[in-house]
Short mmCIF file of C-alpha atoms and ligand atoms in Angstrom, two decimals:
data_model
loop_
_atom_site.label_atom_id
_atom_site.label_comp_id
_atom_site.label_asym_id
_atom_site.label_seq_id
_atom_site.Cartn_x
_atom_site.Cartn_y
_atom_site.Cartn_z
CA MET K 1 101.24 37.42 12.32
CA THR K 2 104.84 36.74 13.32
CA ALA K 3 106.60 33.68 11.94
CA ALA K 4 107.15 30.70 14.23
CA GLN K 5 110.79 30.61 15.30
CA ILE K 6 111.83 26.95 15.29
CA GLY K 7 114.94 25.67 17.06
CA LEU K 8 116.20 22.10 17.03
CA PRO K 9 119.39 20.24 17.99
CA ARG K 10 121.67 19.85 14.96
CA ARG K 11 122.12 16.12 15.48
CA LEU K 12 120.03 13.42 17.14
CA ALA K 13 121.28 9.85 17.53
CA ILE K 14 118.15 7.82 18.26
CA GLY K 15 117.91 4.13 19.08
CA GLY K 16 118.86 1.33 21.48
CA GLY K 17 122.61 1.30 22.07
CA ALA K 18 123.16 4.83 20.70
CA LEU K 19 125.20 5.70 23.81
CA ALA K 20 128.12 3.90 22.19
CA ASP K 21 128.11 6.54 19.41
CA ALA K 22 128.92 9.35 21.85
CA GLY K 23 132.63 9.53 21.04
CA ARG K 24 132.15 9.73 17.32
CA LEU K 25 129.39 12.30 17.71
CA VAL K 26 131.53 14.56 19.89
CA ARG K 27 134.48 14.32 17.47
CA ASP K 28 132.23 14.89 14.42
CA LEU K 29 131.03 18.10 16.03
CA GLY K 30 134.65 19.16 16.49
CA TYR K 31 134.99 18.87 20.29
CA SER K 32 137.59 16.98 22.30
CA ARG K 33 137.40 18.17 25.95
CA PRO K 34 133.92 17.27 27.22
CA VAL K 35 132.87 17.49 30.83
CA VAL K 36 130.16 14.97 31.70
CA VAL K 37 127.52 16.46 34.03
CA THR K 38 125.48 13.77 35.77
CA ASP K 39 124.24 12.51 39.14
CA SER K 40 125.56 10.02 41.67
CA PHE K 41 122.97 7.36 40.77
CA LEU K 42 124.16 7.17 37.15
CA SER K 43 127.75 7.22 38.35
CA GLN K 44 127.22 4.26 40.67
CA GLN K 45 125.11 2.38 38.15
CA GLY K 46 127.96 2.29 35.61
CA THR K 47 126.36 4.34 32.82
CA VAL K 48 128.90 7.13 33.34
CA ALA K 49 131.80 4.68 33.00
CA ARG K 50 130.36 3.39 29.70
CA LEU K 51 130.04 6.93 28.39
CA VAL K 52 133.56 7.89 29.48
CA THR K 53 134.98 4.79 27.78
CA ALA K 54 133.16 5.62 24.53
CA LEU K 55 134.50 9.18 24.66
CA GLU K 56 138.07 8.20 25.51
CA GLU K 57 138.14 5.60 22.75
CA ALA K 58 137.39 8.45 20.34
CA GLY K 59 140.38 10.37 21.72
CA CYS K 60 138.57 12.78 24.05
CA GLU K 61 140.01 14.16 27.32
CA VAL K 62 137.07 13.69 29.68
CA ALA K 63 136.19 15.12 33.10
CA VAL K 64 133.16 14.05 35.15
CA PHE K 65 131.03 16.11 37.53
CA ASP K 66 128.47 13.85 39.21
CA GLY K 67 127.24 16.24 41.88
CA THR K 68 123.98 17.41 40.28
CA VAL K 69 120.85 17.32 42.46
CA PRO K 70 117.20 16.64 41.55
CA ASP K 71 115.43 19.92 40.68
CA PRO K 72 118.78 21.73 40.52
CA THR K 73 119.35 24.80 42.68
CA THR K 74 121.57 27.81 42.10
CA ASP K 75 123.82 26.66 44.99
CA SER K 76 124.28 23.24 43.32
CA LEU K 77 125.72 24.89 40.20
CA GLU K 78 128.85 26.27 41.88
CA PRO K 79 130.95 23.07 42.08
CA GLY K 80 129.79 22.15 38.57
CA LEU K 81 130.95 25.49 37.21
CA ALA K 82 134.34 24.98 38.84
CA ALA K 83 134.57 21.54 37.18
CA VAL K 84 133.78 23.00 33.73
CA ARG K 85 136.38 25.77 34.16
CA ASP K 86 139.10 23.57 35.73
CA HIS K 87 138.89 21.18 32.80
CA GLY K 88 138.89 23.92 30.16
CA ALA K 89 135.90 22.09 28.69
CA ASP K 90 134.93 22.76 25.08
CA THR K 91 131.57 21.00 25.43
CA VAL K 92 129.22 19.99 28.25
CA ILE K 93 127.58 16.56 28.10
CA GLY K 94 124.47 16.26 30.26
CA LEU K 95 123.67 12.64 31.21
CA GLY K 96 120.55 11.86 33.24
CA GLY K 97 117.00 12.95 33.78
CA GLY K 98 115.85 16.54 33.34
CA SER K 99 117.84 17.63 36.38
CA PRO K 100 121.36 16.81 35.11
CA LEU K 101 120.38 18.00 31.62
CA ASP K 102 119.15 21.35 32.97
CA THR K 103 122.29 21.62 35.12
CA ALA K 104 124.49 20.99 32.06
CA LYS K 105 122.68 23.74 30.13
CA ALA K 106 122.95 26.23 33.00
CA LEU K 107 126.68 25.54 33.40
CA ALA K 108 127.23 25.93 29.65
CA VAL K 109 125.67 29.40 29.74
CA LEU K 110 127.25 30.53 33.03
CA ALA K 111 130.73 29.35 31.95
CA VAL K 112 130.74 31.77 29.02
CA GLY K 113 128.09 34.37 29.83
CA GLY K 114 128.88 34.77 33.55
CA GLY K 115 126.47 36.24 36.10
CA THR K 116 123.91 34.20 38.03
CA MET K 117 120.88 32.21 36.85
CA ARG K 118 118.53 34.97 38.04
CA ASP K 119 119.98 37.07 35.16
CA TYR K 120 118.64 34.48 32.69
CA LYS K 121 115.14 34.07 34.13
CA ALA K 122 112.05 34.61 31.91
CA PRO K 123 111.07 37.01 30.41
CA THR K 124 114.78 37.37 29.54
CA VAL K 125 115.56 35.25 26.45
CA THR K 126 119.22 34.26 26.12
CA VAL K 127 120.63 33.75 22.65
CA GLY K 128 124.21 33.18 23.73
CA PRO K 129 127.08 32.85 24.03
CA ALA K 130 127.29 29.42 25.65
CA LEU K 131 129.37 26.27 25.48
CA PRO K 132 127.74 23.63 23.25
CA VAL K 133 125.65 21.06 25.15
CA ILE K 134 125.15 17.42 24.20
CA ALA K 135 122.21 15.89 26.05
CA ILE K 136 121.77 12.20 26.88
CA PRO K 137 118.44 11.60 28.66
CA THR K 138 117.96 8.61 30.97
CA THR K 139 114.28 9.29 31.69
CA ALA K 140 111.49 9.41 29.10
CA GLY K 141 109.99 12.62 30.33
CA SER K 142 111.48 16.08 30.45
CA GLY K 143 112.34 16.34 26.74
CA SER K 144 115.07 18.72 27.91
CA GLU K 145 117.41 17.14 25.31
CA ALA K 146 115.43 19.02 22.65
CA THR K 147 114.29 22.16 24.47
CA GLN K 148 115.51 25.70 24.72
CA PHE K 149 114.91 25.87 28.48
CA SER K 150 116.71 25.24 31.72
CA ILE K 151 114.77 25.18 34.97
CA ILE K 152 116.78 26.11 38.04
CA THR K 153 115.53 26.80 41.58
CA ASP K 154 116.83 29.95 43.27
CA SER K 155 118.35 28.70 46.55
CA ALA K 156 117.60 32.02 48.25
CA SER K 157 113.88 32.28 47.41
CA ASP K 158 112.90 28.68 46.50
CA GLU K 159 111.58 30.03 43.19
CA LYS K 160 111.77 27.51 40.32
CA MET K 161 113.00 29.77 37.52
CA LEU K 162 112.27 29.11 33.85
CA CYS K 163 115.30 30.25 31.83
CA PRO K 164 114.55 30.32 28.09
CA GLY K 165 116.44 30.95 24.88
CA PRO K 166 118.45 29.30 22.12
CA ALA K 167 121.54 29.36 24.36
CA PHE K 168 119.87 26.57 26.38
CA LEU K 169 119.15 24.34 23.35
CA PRO K 170 121.50 21.35 23.06
CA VAL K 171 123.47 21.14 19.81
CA ALA K 172 123.02 17.38 19.79
CA ALA K 173 121.32 14.60 21.72
CA ILE K 174 121.68 10.86 22.12
CA VAL K 175 118.26 9.31 22.68
CA ASP K 176 118.91 5.72 23.79
CA TYR K 177 115.85 4.06 25.33
CA GLU K 178 117.99 1.32 26.90
CA LEU K 179 119.12 3.93 29.44
CA THR K 180 115.52 4.10 30.73
CA LEU K 181 115.13 0.36 31.41
CA SER K 182 116.27 0.83 35.01
CA MET K 183 113.55 3.35 35.90
CA PRO K 184 111.27 2.14 38.71
CA ALA K 185 107.50 2.24 38.11
CA ARG K 186 106.85 5.49 39.99
CA LEU K 187 109.55 7.39 38.05
CA THR K 188 108.30 5.83 34.81
CA ALA K 189 104.77 7.07 35.48
CA ASP K 190 105.77 10.54 36.67
CA THR K 191 108.11 11.23 33.76
CA GLY K 192 105.65 9.73 31.26
CA ILE K 193 102.88 12.05 32.48
CA ASP K 194 105.32 14.96 32.24
CA ALA K 195 105.86 14.14 28.56
CA LEU K 196 102.10 13.78 27.98
CA THR K 197 101.54 17.16 29.65
CA HIS K 198 104.20 18.74 27.42
CA ALA K 199 102.44 17.42 24.31
CA ILE K 200 98.93 18.49 25.36
CA GLU K 201 100.05 21.92 26.56
CA ALA K 202 102.12 22.50 23.40
CA TYR K 203 99.08 21.73 21.25
CA VAL K 204 96.54 23.86 23.13
CA SER K 205 99.00 26.72 23.77
CA ARG K 206 98.36 30.18 22.36
CA LYS K 207 101.84 29.81 20.84
CA ALA K 208 100.92 26.61 18.97
CA ASN K 209 102.03 26.42 15.35
CA PRO K 210 101.70 23.77 12.62
CA PHE K 211 105.31 22.59 13.01
CA ALA K 212 105.01 21.90 16.72
CA ASP K 213 101.46 20.52 16.34
CA GLY K 214 102.60 17.42 14.43
CA PHE K 215 105.13 16.48 17.09
CA ALA K 216 102.59 17.08 19.85
CA LEU K 217 99.85 14.90 18.35
CA THR K 218 102.27 12.09 17.51
CA ALA K 219 103.58 12.13 21.07
CA ILE K 220 100.04 12.05 22.53
CA SER K 221 99.14 8.98 20.43
CA THR K 222 102.32 7.15 21.33
CA ILE K 223 102.12 7.88 25.05
CA SER K 224 98.44 6.90 25.17
CA ALA K 225 99.28 3.57 23.52
CA HIS K 226 102.24 2.67 25.75
CA ILE K 227 102.19 4.38 29.13
CA ARG K 228 100.16 1.74 30.98
CA ALA K 229 102.26 -1.09 29.54
CA VAL K 230 105.55 0.51 30.50
CA TYR K 231 104.25 1.27 34.01
CA ALA K 232 103.16 -2.35 34.45
CA ASP K 233 106.36 -3.84 33.04
CA GLY K 234 109.49 -1.72 32.92
CA ALA K 235 111.27 -4.42 30.91
CA ASP K 236 108.84 -4.01 27.99
CA ARG K 237 111.41 -2.83 25.45
CA PRO K 238 109.04 -1.78 22.63
CA ALA K 239 107.05 0.29 25.14
CA ARG K 240 110.25 1.83 26.57
CA GLU K 241 111.43 2.71 23.06
CA ALA K 242 108.09 4.27 22.14
CA MET K 243 107.96 6.34 25.34
CA MET K 244 111.51 7.59 24.84
CA LEU K 245 110.82 8.75 21.30
CA ALA K 246 107.55 10.38 22.38
CA ALA K 247 109.26 12.25 25.22
CA THR K 248 111.77 13.76 22.79
CA GLN K 249 109.01 14.60 20.30
CA ALA K 250 106.96 16.23 23.05
CA GLY K 251 110.10 18.23 23.94
CA VAL K 252 110.42 19.40 20.33
CA ALA K 253 106.73 20.35 20.44
CA PHE K 254 106.72 22.48 23.58
CA SER K 255 110.14 23.99 22.94
CA ASN K 256 108.75 25.41 19.70
CA SER K 257 105.33 26.27 21.13
CA SER K 258 105.18 26.50 24.92
CA VAL K 259 103.86 24.85 28.03
CA ALA K 260 100.89 26.46 29.77
CA LEU K 261 98.94 26.59 33.01
CA VAL K 262 99.75 23.07 34.32
CA HIS K 263 103.48 23.78 34.19
CA GLY K 264 103.01 27.30 35.53
CA MET K 265 101.22 25.91 38.61
CA SER K 266 103.39 22.80 38.90
CA ARG K 267 106.79 24.48 39.31
CA PRO K 268 105.86 26.24 42.60
CA ILE K 269 104.54 22.92 44.02
CA GLY K 270 107.86 21.30 43.19
CA ALA K 271 109.84 24.17 44.66
CA HIS K 272 107.91 24.53 47.95
CA PHE K 273 106.84 20.93 48.64
CA HIS K 274 109.56 18.94 46.85
CA VAL K 275 107.12 16.92 44.76
CA ALA K 276 108.69 15.30 41.65
CA HIS K 277 108.00 17.45 38.60
CA GLY K 278 105.94 14.91 36.66
CA LEU K 279 103.91 14.04 39.74
CA SER K 280 102.97 17.65 40.46
CA ASN K 281 101.89 17.96 36.81
CA ALA K 282 99.77 14.85 37.20
CA MET K 283 98.12 16.23 40.36
CA LEU K 284 97.02 19.27 38.34
CA LEU K 285 96.36 18.01 34.83
CA PRO K 286 92.68 16.91 35.03
CA ALA K 287 91.50 19.95 36.99
CA VAL K 288 93.42 22.43 34.84
CA MET K 289 92.06 20.79 31.69
CA ARG K 290 88.52 20.96 33.04
CA PHE K 291 89.11 24.68 33.70
CA SER K 292 90.51 25.24 30.19
CA VAL K 293 88.67 23.08 27.65
CA GLY K 294 85.76 25.47 27.11
CA ALA K 295 88.16 28.07 25.68
CA ALA K 296 89.55 25.78 22.95
CA PRO K 297 87.27 22.75 22.47
CA SER K 298 88.49 21.98 18.95
CA ARG K 299 92.15 21.89 20.06
CA TYR K 300 91.38 19.60 23.01
CA ALA K 301 89.23 17.49 20.65
CA ASP K 302 92.24 16.99 18.37
CA CYS K 303 94.25 15.86 21.41
CA ALA K 304 91.41 13.50 22.34
CA ARG K 305 91.40 11.94 18.84
CA ALA K 306 95.18 11.53 19.01
CA TYR K 307 94.69 9.90 22.43
CA GLY K 308 92.39 7.38 20.74
CA LEU K 309 89.00 8.68 21.87
CA THR K 310 85.87 9.07 19.79
CA GLY K 311 82.94 11.44 20.29
CA SER K 312 80.04 13.14 18.56
CA SER K 313 81.30 16.73 18.86
CA ASP K 314 84.41 18.68 19.75
CA GLU K 315 82.88 19.57 23.11
CA ALA K 316 82.11 15.92 23.87
CA LEU K 317 85.58 14.83 22.82
CA ALA K 318 87.23 17.53 24.94
CA GLN K 319 85.22 16.42 27.98
CA ALA K 320 86.04 12.78 27.24
CA LEU K 321 89.74 13.64 27.28
CA VAL K 322 89.44 15.14 30.76
CA GLY K 323 87.79 11.91 31.93
CA ALA K 324 90.39 9.75 30.21
CA ILE K 325 93.26 11.65 31.84
CA GLU K 326 91.55 11.34 35.23
CA GLU K 327 91.33 7.58 34.68
CA LEU K 328 94.98 7.44 33.61
CA CYS K 329 96.08 9.28 36.75
CA ALA K 330 94.09 6.80 38.87
CA ASP K 331 95.60 3.82 37.04
CA LEU K 332 99.09 5.26 37.57
CA ALA K 333 98.37 5.76 41.29
CA VAL K 334 98.78 9.54 41.24
CA PRO K 335 98.02 10.85 44.74
CA THR K 336 96.31 14.13 45.60
CA PRO K 337 98.49 16.62 47.50
CA ARG K 338 96.56 15.53 50.62
CA ALA K 339 97.28 11.84 50.07
CA TYR K 340 100.92 12.73 49.33
CA GLY K 341 101.13 14.09 52.88
CA ILE K 342 101.24 17.82 52.20
CA ASP K 343 99.95 19.83 55.15
CA ARG K 344 96.65 21.59 54.35
CA ALA K 345 97.42 24.76 56.31
CA ARG K 346 100.81 25.17 54.64
CA TRP K 347 99.23 24.54 51.20
CA ASP K 348 96.59 27.22 51.81
CA GLU K 349 99.13 29.62 53.25
CA LEU K 350 101.47 29.29 50.24
CA SER K 351 98.77 29.21 47.52
CA PRO K 352 98.72 33.01 46.93
CA LEU K 353 102.54 33.09 46.60
CA MET K 354 102.48 30.01 44.34
CA ALA K 355 99.83 31.72 42.18
CA GLU K 356 102.00 34.82 41.94
CA GLN K 357 105.05 32.73 40.98
CA ALA K 358 103.00 30.76 38.44
CA LEU K 359 101.85 33.98 36.76
CA ALA K 360 105.37 35.46 36.82
CA SER K 361 106.72 32.47 34.86
CA GLY K 362 104.57 33.52 31.89
CA SER K 363 103.28 29.97 31.29
CA PRO K 364 99.66 30.64 32.38
CA GLY K 365 99.53 33.44 29.78
CA ASN K 366 99.86 30.77 27.06
CA ASN K 367 96.85 28.81 28.34
CA PRO K 368 93.67 28.76 26.22
CA ARG K 369 91.85 30.26 29.22
CA VAL K 370 94.13 32.72 30.98
CA PRO K 371 93.47 32.70 34.74
CA ASP K 372 93.92 35.51 37.23
CA ALA K 373 95.60 34.96 40.59
CA GLY K 374 92.28 34.23 42.32
CA GLU K 375 91.39 31.52 39.81
CA ILE K 376 94.80 29.89 40.28
CA VAL K 377 94.34 29.90 44.06
CA ALA K 378 90.90 28.30 43.54
CA LEU K 379 92.48 25.60 41.36
CA TYR K 380 95.12 24.88 44.03
CA ASP K 381 92.27 24.58 46.51
CA GLU K 382 90.32 22.22 44.21
CA VAL K 383 93.20 19.82 43.55
CA TYR K 384 94.30 19.53 47.20
CA GLY K 385 91.84 16.66 47.63
N1 LIG N 401 114.42 21.95 30.53
C1 LIG N 401 113.25 21.47 30.21
O1 LIG N 401 112.78 21.69 29.11
C2 LIG N 401 112.51 20.65 31.22
C3 LIG N 401 111.30 20.05 30.87
C4 LIG N 401 110.64 19.29 31.82
C5 LIG N 401 111.19 19.10 33.07
N2 LIG N 401 112.35 19.73 33.39
C6 LIG N 401 112.96 19.59 34.72
O2 LIG N 401 113.50 18.29 34.80
C7 LIG N 401 113.50 17.89 36.18
C8 LIG N 401 112.88 16.53 36.31
O3 LIG N 401 113.59 15.63 35.51
P1 LIG N 401 113.23 14.08 35.54
O4 LIG N 401 111.82 13.93 35.88
O5 LIG N 401 113.73 13.53 34.27
O6 LIG N 401 114.03 13.50 36.77
P2 LIG N 401 115.41 13.87 37.52
O7 LIG N 401 116.50 14.17 36.58
O8 LIG N 401 115.09 14.91 38.55
O9 LIG N 401 115.73 12.49 38.23
C9 LIG N 401 114.88 11.98 39.25
C10 LIG N 401 115.53 10.75 39.88
O10 LIG N 401 115.55 9.70 38.92
C11 LIG N 401 116.84 9.09 38.88
N3 LIG N 401 117.04 8.50 37.56
C12 LIG N 401 117.35 9.15 36.40
N4 LIG N 401 117.42 8.26 35.38
C13 LIG N 401 117.18 7.04 35.91
C14 LIG N 401 117.13 5.72 35.37
N5 LIG N 401 117.33 5.50 34.07
N6 LIG N 401 116.87 4.68 36.20
C15 LIG N 401 116.63 4.90 37.51
N7 LIG N 401 116.66 6.12 38.10
C16 LIG N 401 116.93 7.18 37.30
C17 LIG N 401 117.78 10.21 39.23
O11 LIG N 401 119.01 9.72 39.72
C18 LIG N 401 116.99 10.96 40.31
O12 LIG N 401 117.15 10.39 41.56
C19 LIG N 401 112.73 18.94 36.94
O13 LIG N 401 113.62 19.80 37.62
C20 LIG N 401 111.99 19.68 35.86
O14 LIG N 401 111.70 21.01 36.20
C21 LIG N 401 113.03 20.46 32.47
FE1 LIG N 402 107.56 19.26 32.34
#
């Protein structure tokens, strides 16, 4: 048996108001020329200005690139790379949801390693070199602040590429739940389900290990206890804080284990139909769990206990979890692909390609029950609605 290879950021500043520590953190790590990589929403909202002030007060020379796009594409990286190079940046600070964080990581690798993102796509694992990344999440979802992945869509083929390796792991993160208070309900739900999916998939994965397991189960309990409250009332600070911590813990879990079939099937939906990442996970989660539980009932039963369910046997608990997740998706108003407005003919036409892309990502191979292409197509058919 090979040893689990664990990777973590060297520093995590966690808590309400931690954004103000950014300058000291950057200087402590020995950097002084950060480029902030973010999106136009965070720029307009004033969060970027607060970060820049904190950095400048610590004596940093700061540049800002706020041209990242949701579900970043290879084309969108070009102006960002120019910004990193023009500034002579010694560190890249990602500020935002998973999209700006993944963009920051990609730029940090491209700036030093060169080439294009296709060169870094799984199964290639990139150790380095890369500029150091500091990640500041503003959604409680992707966990990208603690993961050794960047997910970039190839503009030419619309393939959502998983790019793994320690080069993509931030050296530090600032996890400040106050940055998530502005999330609307839909984004709160979608990103929260993404984090829940990370935790469940990390725990049932064939790459699960005792280190990652603890983070996964803790995240499942926390999300189960708070996700409905935070969806109902985005100003619920204790719930926001709990969800933020759980999202980072779920990131630690899957970064050191893996995601599985839900993520494998979700990325092609996002790439071809432009469905938000967490929402496409949510559309798939109950059906994929129903497909998978029989292959690892005791692992799903542990997830069910962490979720707060009780049952007479592992099999009963595993089934109860599928039902509970179905209920959660209904309560969070998760639509089927049909209700979302996706055209049936286009869905059916693309399903074989999406199945092929899902398998190529490697994620389905980590699932307790490993599907073939035909079974993935059947699952796409089942979830359409
Ligand atoms: N690298 C990883 O390990 C990893 C893990 C999971 C997901 N991802 C990727 O992350 C991306 C999704 O990230 P995401 O779901 O965090 O969203 P996102 O970064 O794509 O942002 C979605 C929208 O939310 C807005 N937004 C961000 N923070 C906000 C706030 N505090 N208040 C109001 N609006 C806010 C953004 O401006 C944007 O319009 C996908 O591309 C997915 O593939 C990466
Ligand atoms: Fe995800």
